[in-house]
mmCIF file of C-alpha atoms in Angstrom:
data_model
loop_
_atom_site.group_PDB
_atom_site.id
_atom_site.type_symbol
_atom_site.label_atom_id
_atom_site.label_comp_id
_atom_site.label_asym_id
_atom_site.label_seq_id
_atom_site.Cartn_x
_atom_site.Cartn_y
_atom_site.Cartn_z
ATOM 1 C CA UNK A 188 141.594 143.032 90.284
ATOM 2 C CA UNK A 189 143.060 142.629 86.825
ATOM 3 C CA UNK A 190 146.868 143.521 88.141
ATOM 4 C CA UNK A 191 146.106 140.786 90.449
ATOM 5 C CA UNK A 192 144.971 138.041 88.025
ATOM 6 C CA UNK A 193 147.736 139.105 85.906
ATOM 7 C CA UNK A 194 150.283 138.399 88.737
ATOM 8 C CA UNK A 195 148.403 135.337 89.872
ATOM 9 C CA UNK A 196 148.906 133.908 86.465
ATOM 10 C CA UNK A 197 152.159 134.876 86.505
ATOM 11 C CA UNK A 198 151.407 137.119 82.195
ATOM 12 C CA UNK A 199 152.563 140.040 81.215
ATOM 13 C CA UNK A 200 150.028 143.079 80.772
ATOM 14 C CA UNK A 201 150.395 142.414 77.356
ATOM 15 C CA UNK A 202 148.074 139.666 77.397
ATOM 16 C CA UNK A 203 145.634 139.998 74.763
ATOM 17 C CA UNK A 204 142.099 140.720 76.313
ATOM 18 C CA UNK A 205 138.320 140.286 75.147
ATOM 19 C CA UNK A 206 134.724 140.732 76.258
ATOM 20 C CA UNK A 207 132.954 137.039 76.342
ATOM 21 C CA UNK A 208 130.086 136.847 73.816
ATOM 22 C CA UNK A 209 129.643 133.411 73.506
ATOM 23 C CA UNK A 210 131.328 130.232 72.664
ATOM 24 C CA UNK A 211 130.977 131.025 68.666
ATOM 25 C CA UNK A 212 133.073 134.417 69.756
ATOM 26 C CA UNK A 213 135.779 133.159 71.720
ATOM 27 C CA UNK A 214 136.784 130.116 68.937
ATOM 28 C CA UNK A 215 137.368 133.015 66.810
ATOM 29 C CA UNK A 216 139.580 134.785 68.938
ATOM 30 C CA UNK A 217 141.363 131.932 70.464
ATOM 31 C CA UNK A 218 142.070 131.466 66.343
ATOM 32 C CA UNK A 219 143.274 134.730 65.676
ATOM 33 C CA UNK A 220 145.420 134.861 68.065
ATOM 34 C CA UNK A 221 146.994 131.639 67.275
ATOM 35 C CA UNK A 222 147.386 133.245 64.045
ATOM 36 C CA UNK A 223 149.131 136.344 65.506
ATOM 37 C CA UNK A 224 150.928 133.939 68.046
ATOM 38 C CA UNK A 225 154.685 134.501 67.588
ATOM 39 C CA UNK A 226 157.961 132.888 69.474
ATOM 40 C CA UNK A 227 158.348 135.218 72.417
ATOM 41 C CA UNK A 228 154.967 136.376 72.601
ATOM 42 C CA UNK A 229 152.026 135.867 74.723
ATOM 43 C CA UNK A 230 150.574 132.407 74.541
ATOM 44 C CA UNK A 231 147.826 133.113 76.740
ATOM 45 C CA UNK A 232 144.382 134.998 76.060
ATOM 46 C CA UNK A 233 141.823 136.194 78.826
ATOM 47 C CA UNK A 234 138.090 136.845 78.554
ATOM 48 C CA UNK A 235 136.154 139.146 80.928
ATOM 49 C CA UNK A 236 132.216 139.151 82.038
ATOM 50 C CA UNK A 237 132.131 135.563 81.977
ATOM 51 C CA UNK A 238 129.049 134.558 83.875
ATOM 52 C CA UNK A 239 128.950 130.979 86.231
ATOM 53 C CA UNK A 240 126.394 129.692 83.560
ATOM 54 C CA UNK A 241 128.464 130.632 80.523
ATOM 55 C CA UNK A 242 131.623 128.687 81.610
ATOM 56 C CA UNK A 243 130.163 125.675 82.801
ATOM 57 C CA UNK A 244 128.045 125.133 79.826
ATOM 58 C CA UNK A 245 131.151 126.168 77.440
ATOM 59 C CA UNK A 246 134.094 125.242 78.653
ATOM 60 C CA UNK A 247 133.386 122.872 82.114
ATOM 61 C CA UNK A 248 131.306 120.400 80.192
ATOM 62 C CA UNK A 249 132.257 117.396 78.335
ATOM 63 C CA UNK A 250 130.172 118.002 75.749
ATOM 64 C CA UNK A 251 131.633 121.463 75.088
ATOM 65 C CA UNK A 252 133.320 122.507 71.667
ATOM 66 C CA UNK A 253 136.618 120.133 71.841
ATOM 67 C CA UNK A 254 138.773 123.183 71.390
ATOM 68 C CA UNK A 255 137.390 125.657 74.377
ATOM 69 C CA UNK A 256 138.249 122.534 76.830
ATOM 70 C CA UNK A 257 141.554 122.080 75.998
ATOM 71 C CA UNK A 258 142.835 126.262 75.935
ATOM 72 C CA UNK A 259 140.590 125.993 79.838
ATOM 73 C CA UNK A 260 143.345 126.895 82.507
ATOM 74 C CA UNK A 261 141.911 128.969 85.035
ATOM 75 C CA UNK A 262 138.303 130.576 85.846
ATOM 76 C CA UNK A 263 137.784 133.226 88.650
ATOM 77 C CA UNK A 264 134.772 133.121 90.399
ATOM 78 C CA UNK A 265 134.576 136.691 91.696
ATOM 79 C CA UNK A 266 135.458 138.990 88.629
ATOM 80 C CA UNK A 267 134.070 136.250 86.064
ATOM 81 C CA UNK A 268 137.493 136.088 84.021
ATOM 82 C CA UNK A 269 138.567 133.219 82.087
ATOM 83 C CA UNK A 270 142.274 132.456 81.219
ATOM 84 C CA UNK A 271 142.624 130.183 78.113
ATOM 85 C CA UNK A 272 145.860 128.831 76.296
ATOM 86 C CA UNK A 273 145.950 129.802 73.181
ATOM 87 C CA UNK A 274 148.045 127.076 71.624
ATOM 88 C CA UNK A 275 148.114 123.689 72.821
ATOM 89 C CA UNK A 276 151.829 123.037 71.334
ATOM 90 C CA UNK A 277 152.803 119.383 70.346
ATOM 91 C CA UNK A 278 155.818 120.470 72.903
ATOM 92 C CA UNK A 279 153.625 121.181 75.781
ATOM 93 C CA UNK A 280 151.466 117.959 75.546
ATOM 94 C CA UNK A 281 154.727 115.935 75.106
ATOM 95 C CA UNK A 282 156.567 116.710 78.102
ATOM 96 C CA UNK A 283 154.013 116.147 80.572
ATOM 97 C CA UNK A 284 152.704 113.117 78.665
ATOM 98 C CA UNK A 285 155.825 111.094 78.264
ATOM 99 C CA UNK A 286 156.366 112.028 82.270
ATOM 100 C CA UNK A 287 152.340 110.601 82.846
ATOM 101 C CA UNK A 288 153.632 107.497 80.790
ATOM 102 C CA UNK A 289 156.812 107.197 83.317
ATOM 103 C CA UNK A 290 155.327 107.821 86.057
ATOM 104 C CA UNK A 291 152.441 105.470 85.608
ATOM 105 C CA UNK A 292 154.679 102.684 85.220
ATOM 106 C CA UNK A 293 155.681 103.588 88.292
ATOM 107 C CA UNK A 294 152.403 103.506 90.147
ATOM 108 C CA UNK A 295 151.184 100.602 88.438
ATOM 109 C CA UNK A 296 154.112 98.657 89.416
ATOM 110 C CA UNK A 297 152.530 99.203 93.655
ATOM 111 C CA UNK A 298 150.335 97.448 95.494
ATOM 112 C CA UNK A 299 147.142 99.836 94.397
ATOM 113 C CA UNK A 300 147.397 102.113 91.784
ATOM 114 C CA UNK A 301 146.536 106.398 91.644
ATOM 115 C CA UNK A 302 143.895 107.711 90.243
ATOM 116 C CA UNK A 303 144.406 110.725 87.287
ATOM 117 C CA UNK A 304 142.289 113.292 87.544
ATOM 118 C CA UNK A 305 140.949 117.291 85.863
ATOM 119 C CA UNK A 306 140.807 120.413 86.702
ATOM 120 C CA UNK A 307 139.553 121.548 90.297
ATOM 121 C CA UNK A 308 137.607 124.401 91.864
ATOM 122 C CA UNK A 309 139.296 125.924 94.805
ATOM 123 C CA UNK A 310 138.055 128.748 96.576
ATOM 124 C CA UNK A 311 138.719 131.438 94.551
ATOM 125 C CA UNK A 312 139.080 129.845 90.799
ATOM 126 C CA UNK A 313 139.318 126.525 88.777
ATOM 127 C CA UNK A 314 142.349 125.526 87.592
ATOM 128 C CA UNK A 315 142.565 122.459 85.207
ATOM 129 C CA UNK A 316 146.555 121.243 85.290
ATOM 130 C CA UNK A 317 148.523 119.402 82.620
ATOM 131 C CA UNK A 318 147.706 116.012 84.724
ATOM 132 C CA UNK A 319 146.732 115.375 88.448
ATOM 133 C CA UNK A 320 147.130 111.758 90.456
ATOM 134 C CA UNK A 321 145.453 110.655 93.591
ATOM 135 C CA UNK A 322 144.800 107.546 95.851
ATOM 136 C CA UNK A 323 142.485 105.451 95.332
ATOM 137 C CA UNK A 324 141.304 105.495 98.822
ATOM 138 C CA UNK A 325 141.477 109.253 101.319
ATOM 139 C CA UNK A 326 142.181 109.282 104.897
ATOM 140 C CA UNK A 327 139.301 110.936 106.892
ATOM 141 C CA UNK A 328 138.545 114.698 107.181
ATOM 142 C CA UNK A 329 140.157 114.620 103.761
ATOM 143 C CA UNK A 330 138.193 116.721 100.899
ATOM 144 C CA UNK A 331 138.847 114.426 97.789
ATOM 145 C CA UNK A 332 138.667 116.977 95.249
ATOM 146 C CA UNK A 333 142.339 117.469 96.203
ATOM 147 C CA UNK A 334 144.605 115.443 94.167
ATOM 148 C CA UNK A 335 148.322 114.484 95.977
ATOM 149 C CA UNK A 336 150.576 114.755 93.008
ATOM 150 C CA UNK A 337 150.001 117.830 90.536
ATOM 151 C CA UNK A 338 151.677 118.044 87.063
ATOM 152 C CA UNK A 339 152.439 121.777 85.490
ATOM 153 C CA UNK A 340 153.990 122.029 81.809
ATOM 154 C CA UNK A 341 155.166 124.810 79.895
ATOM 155 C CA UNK A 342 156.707 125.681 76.697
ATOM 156 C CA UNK A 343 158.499 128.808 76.975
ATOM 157 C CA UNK A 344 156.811 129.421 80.510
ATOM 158 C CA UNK A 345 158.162 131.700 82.505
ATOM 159 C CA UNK A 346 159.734 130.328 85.420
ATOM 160 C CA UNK A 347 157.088 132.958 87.493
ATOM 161 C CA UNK A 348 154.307 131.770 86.113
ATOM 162 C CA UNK A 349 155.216 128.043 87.020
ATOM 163 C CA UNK A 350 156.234 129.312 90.083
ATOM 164 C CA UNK A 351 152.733 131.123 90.510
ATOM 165 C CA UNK A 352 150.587 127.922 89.720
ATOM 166 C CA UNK A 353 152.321 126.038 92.247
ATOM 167 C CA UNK A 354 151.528 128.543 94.751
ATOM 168 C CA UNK A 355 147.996 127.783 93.779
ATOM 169 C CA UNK A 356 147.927 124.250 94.148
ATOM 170 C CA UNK A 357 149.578 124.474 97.677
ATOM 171 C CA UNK A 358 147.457 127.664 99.577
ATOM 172 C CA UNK A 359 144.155 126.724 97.900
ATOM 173 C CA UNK A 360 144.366 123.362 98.811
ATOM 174 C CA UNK A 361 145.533 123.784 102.184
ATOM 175 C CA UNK A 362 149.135 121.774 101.466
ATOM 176 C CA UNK A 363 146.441 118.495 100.885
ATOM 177 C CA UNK A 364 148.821 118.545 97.704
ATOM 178 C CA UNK A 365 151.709 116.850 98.571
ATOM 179 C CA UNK A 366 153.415 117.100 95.527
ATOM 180 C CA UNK A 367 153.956 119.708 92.851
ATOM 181 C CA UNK A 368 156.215 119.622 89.595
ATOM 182 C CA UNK A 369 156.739 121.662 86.932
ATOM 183 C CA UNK A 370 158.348 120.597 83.557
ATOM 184 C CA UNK A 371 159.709 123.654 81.807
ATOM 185 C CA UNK A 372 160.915 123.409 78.000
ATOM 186 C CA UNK A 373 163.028 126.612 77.004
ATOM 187 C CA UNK A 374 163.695 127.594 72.814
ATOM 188 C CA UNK A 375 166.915 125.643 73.280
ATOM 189 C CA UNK A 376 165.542 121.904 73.946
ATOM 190 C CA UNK A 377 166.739 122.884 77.710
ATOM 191 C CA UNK A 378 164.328 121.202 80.071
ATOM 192 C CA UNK A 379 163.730 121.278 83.412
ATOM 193 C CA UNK A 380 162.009 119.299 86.246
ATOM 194 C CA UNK A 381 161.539 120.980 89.167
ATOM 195 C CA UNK A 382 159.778 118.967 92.800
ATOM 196 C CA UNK A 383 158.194 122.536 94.954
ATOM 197 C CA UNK A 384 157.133 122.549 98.476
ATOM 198 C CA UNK A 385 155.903 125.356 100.508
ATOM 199 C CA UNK A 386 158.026 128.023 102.900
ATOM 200 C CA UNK A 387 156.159 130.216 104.718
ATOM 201 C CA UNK A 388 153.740 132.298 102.601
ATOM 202 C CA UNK A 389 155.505 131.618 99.281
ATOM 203 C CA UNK A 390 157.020 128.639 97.178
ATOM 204 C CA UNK A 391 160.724 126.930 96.690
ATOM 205 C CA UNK A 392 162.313 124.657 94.566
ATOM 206 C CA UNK A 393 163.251 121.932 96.775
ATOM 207 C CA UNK A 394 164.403 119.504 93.638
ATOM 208 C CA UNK A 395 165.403 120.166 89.901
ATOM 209 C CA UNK A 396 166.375 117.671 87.425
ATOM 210 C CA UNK A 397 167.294 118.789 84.098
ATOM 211 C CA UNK A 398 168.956 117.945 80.657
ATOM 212 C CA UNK A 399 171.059 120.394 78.444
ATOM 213 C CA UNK A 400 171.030 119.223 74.728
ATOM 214 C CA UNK A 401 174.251 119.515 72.677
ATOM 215 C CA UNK A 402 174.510 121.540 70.377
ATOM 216 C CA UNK A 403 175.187 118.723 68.067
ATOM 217 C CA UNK A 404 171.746 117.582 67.397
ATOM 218 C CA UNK A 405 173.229 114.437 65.972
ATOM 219 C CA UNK A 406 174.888 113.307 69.171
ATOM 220 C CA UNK A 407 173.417 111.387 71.627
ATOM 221 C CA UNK A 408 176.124 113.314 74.622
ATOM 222 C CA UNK A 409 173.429 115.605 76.268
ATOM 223 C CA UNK A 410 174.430 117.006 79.797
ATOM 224 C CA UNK A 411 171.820 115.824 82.752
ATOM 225 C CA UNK A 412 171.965 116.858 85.761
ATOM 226 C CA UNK A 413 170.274 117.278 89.226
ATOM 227 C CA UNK A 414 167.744 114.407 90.588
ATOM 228 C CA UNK A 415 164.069 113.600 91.699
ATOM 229 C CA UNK A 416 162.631 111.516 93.897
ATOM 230 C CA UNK A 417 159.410 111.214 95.471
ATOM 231 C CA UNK A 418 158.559 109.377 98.687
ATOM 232 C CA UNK A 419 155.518 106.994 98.017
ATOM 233 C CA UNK A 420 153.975 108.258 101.102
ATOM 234 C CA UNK A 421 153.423 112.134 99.338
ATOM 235 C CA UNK A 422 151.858 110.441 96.629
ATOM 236 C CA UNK A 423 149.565 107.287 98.790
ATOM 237 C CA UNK A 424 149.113 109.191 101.793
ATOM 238 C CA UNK A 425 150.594 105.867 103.772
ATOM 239 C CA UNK A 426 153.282 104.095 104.411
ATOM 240 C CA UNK A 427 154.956 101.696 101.791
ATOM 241 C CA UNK A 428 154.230 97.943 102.254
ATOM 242 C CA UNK A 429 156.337 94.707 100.817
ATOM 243 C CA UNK A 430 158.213 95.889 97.957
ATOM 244 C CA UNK A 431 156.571 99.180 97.058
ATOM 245 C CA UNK A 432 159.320 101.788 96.400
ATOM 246 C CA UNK A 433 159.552 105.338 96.431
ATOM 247 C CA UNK A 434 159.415 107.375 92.759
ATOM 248 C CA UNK A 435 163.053 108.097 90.962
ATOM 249 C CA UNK A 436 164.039 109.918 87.986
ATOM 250 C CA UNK A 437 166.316 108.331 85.975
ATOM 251 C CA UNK A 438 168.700 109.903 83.589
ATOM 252 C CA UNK A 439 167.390 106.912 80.982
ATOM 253 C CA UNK A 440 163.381 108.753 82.106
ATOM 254 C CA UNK A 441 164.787 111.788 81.394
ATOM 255 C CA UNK A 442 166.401 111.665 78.043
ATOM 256 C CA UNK A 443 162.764 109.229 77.134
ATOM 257 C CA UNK A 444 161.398 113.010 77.758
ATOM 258 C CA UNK A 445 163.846 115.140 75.929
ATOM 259 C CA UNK A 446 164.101 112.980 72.908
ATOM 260 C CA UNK A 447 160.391 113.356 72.845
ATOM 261 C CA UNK A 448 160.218 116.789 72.711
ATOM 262 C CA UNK A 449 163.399 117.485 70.849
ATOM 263 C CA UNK A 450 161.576 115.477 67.839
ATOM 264 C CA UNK A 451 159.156 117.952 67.731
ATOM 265 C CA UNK A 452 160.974 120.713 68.396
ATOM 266 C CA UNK A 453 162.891 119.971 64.958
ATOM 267 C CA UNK A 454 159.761 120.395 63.194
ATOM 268 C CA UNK A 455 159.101 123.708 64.037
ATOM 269 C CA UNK A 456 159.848 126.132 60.954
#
């Protein structure tokens, strides 16, 4: 069972690992690792003997300590284990949130707008993503937990373990998500977009947009390459009406992105 959480995650057995206490416990060991946390290690931190009761009162509740909610990534109901994140870089939240901020202009710009969403509970864990969209109104025999368009950031990630949490979002939902990107960052300012679908039992990338920075930080020349492009009918579940268009990456969007993150990638010592 742990070999199998570790490979569902897509971490290395490295992975620092604890026995849940209590709330109290685990914000001191989500801050000593962040302490110990080192460029190239494991940013990641699982807790075992979790109970049902434990997790939703500490970490699946709004009025939970502000830190436990935001290291939440997965929960598995069977073994009780709890992945958590343990650091929430400036890096991480920028990518996905200057993509949110694109592609909400986007949406807004339609005849109805998508709805943003949390984590979920499929039917072997909850997962909470970087950001989740979905209509405003479902089609029937539809379960509307399911969001259509899932967001997955990493900084550093492995390309496995993105790889891995798009596999979730597809099998547990049945393919009711239509559309999953990840948004990887490398040490380099390299970063990545990347549109999944599913082929047979396992996952491809089916799109990749990405931008290489120079290695003049001072110049504004930065290779991009590659393109995405959603069809508004993965994301609305219908057809387009009028003037509603389809979703496209443009190289302006994806410099708006890198020149976000670069900032604070500059910062770090």
């Amino acid at each position: 069972m742990a070999e199998d959480i570790l490979r569902n995650e897509g971490l290395p057995a490295t992975t620092p690992r604890y026995r849940y206490q209590d709330a109290e416990q685990c914000v001191r060991c989500l801050e000593l690792e962040s302490k110990r946390y080192r460029k190239g290690q494991s940013s990641y931190i699982i807790f075992d003997h979790v109970d049902r009761r434990a997790f939703r009162e500490d970490f699946d509740n709004k009025s939970a300590d502000r830190l436990l909610q935001k290291a939440f990534l997965s929960y598995y109901f069977s073994s009780q284990t709890l992945i958590l994140r343990v650091t929430v870089s400036s890096i991480h939240e920028t990518s996905w949130g200057t993509f949110l901020e694109i592609f909400a202009s986007w949406h807004r710009a339609q005849e109805s707008r998508l709805v943003p969403g949390g984590s979920v509970e499929g039917t072997t864990r909850a997962k909470k993503p970087s950001c989740t969209w979905r209509p405003q109104g479902y089609p029937p025999n539809r379960d509307v937990k399911w969001p259509t368009v899932v967001v997955e950031a990493g900084w550093s990630e492995t390309l496995k373990k993105l790889k891995e949490d798009a596999s979730f979002w597809f099998h547990e939902s049945n393919q009711q998500v239509q559309v999953m990107l990840t948004i990887r960052t490398t040490e380099r300012g390299t970063i990545t977009i990347e549109k999944w679908a599913v082929e047979g039992n396992s996952v491809k990338s089916v799109q990749k947009m990405w931008i290489v920075r120079n290695r003049n930080h001072d110049s504004e020349d930065h290779q991009i390459s590659g393109s995405i492009q959603i069809p508004f009918q993965e994301c609305y579940l219908r057809a387009k009406r009028n003037s509603e268009t389809d979703f496209v990456m443009s190289h302006s969007d994806m410099l708006d992105i890198a020149q976000s993150v670069w900032h604070f990638m500059d910062e770090l010592p």
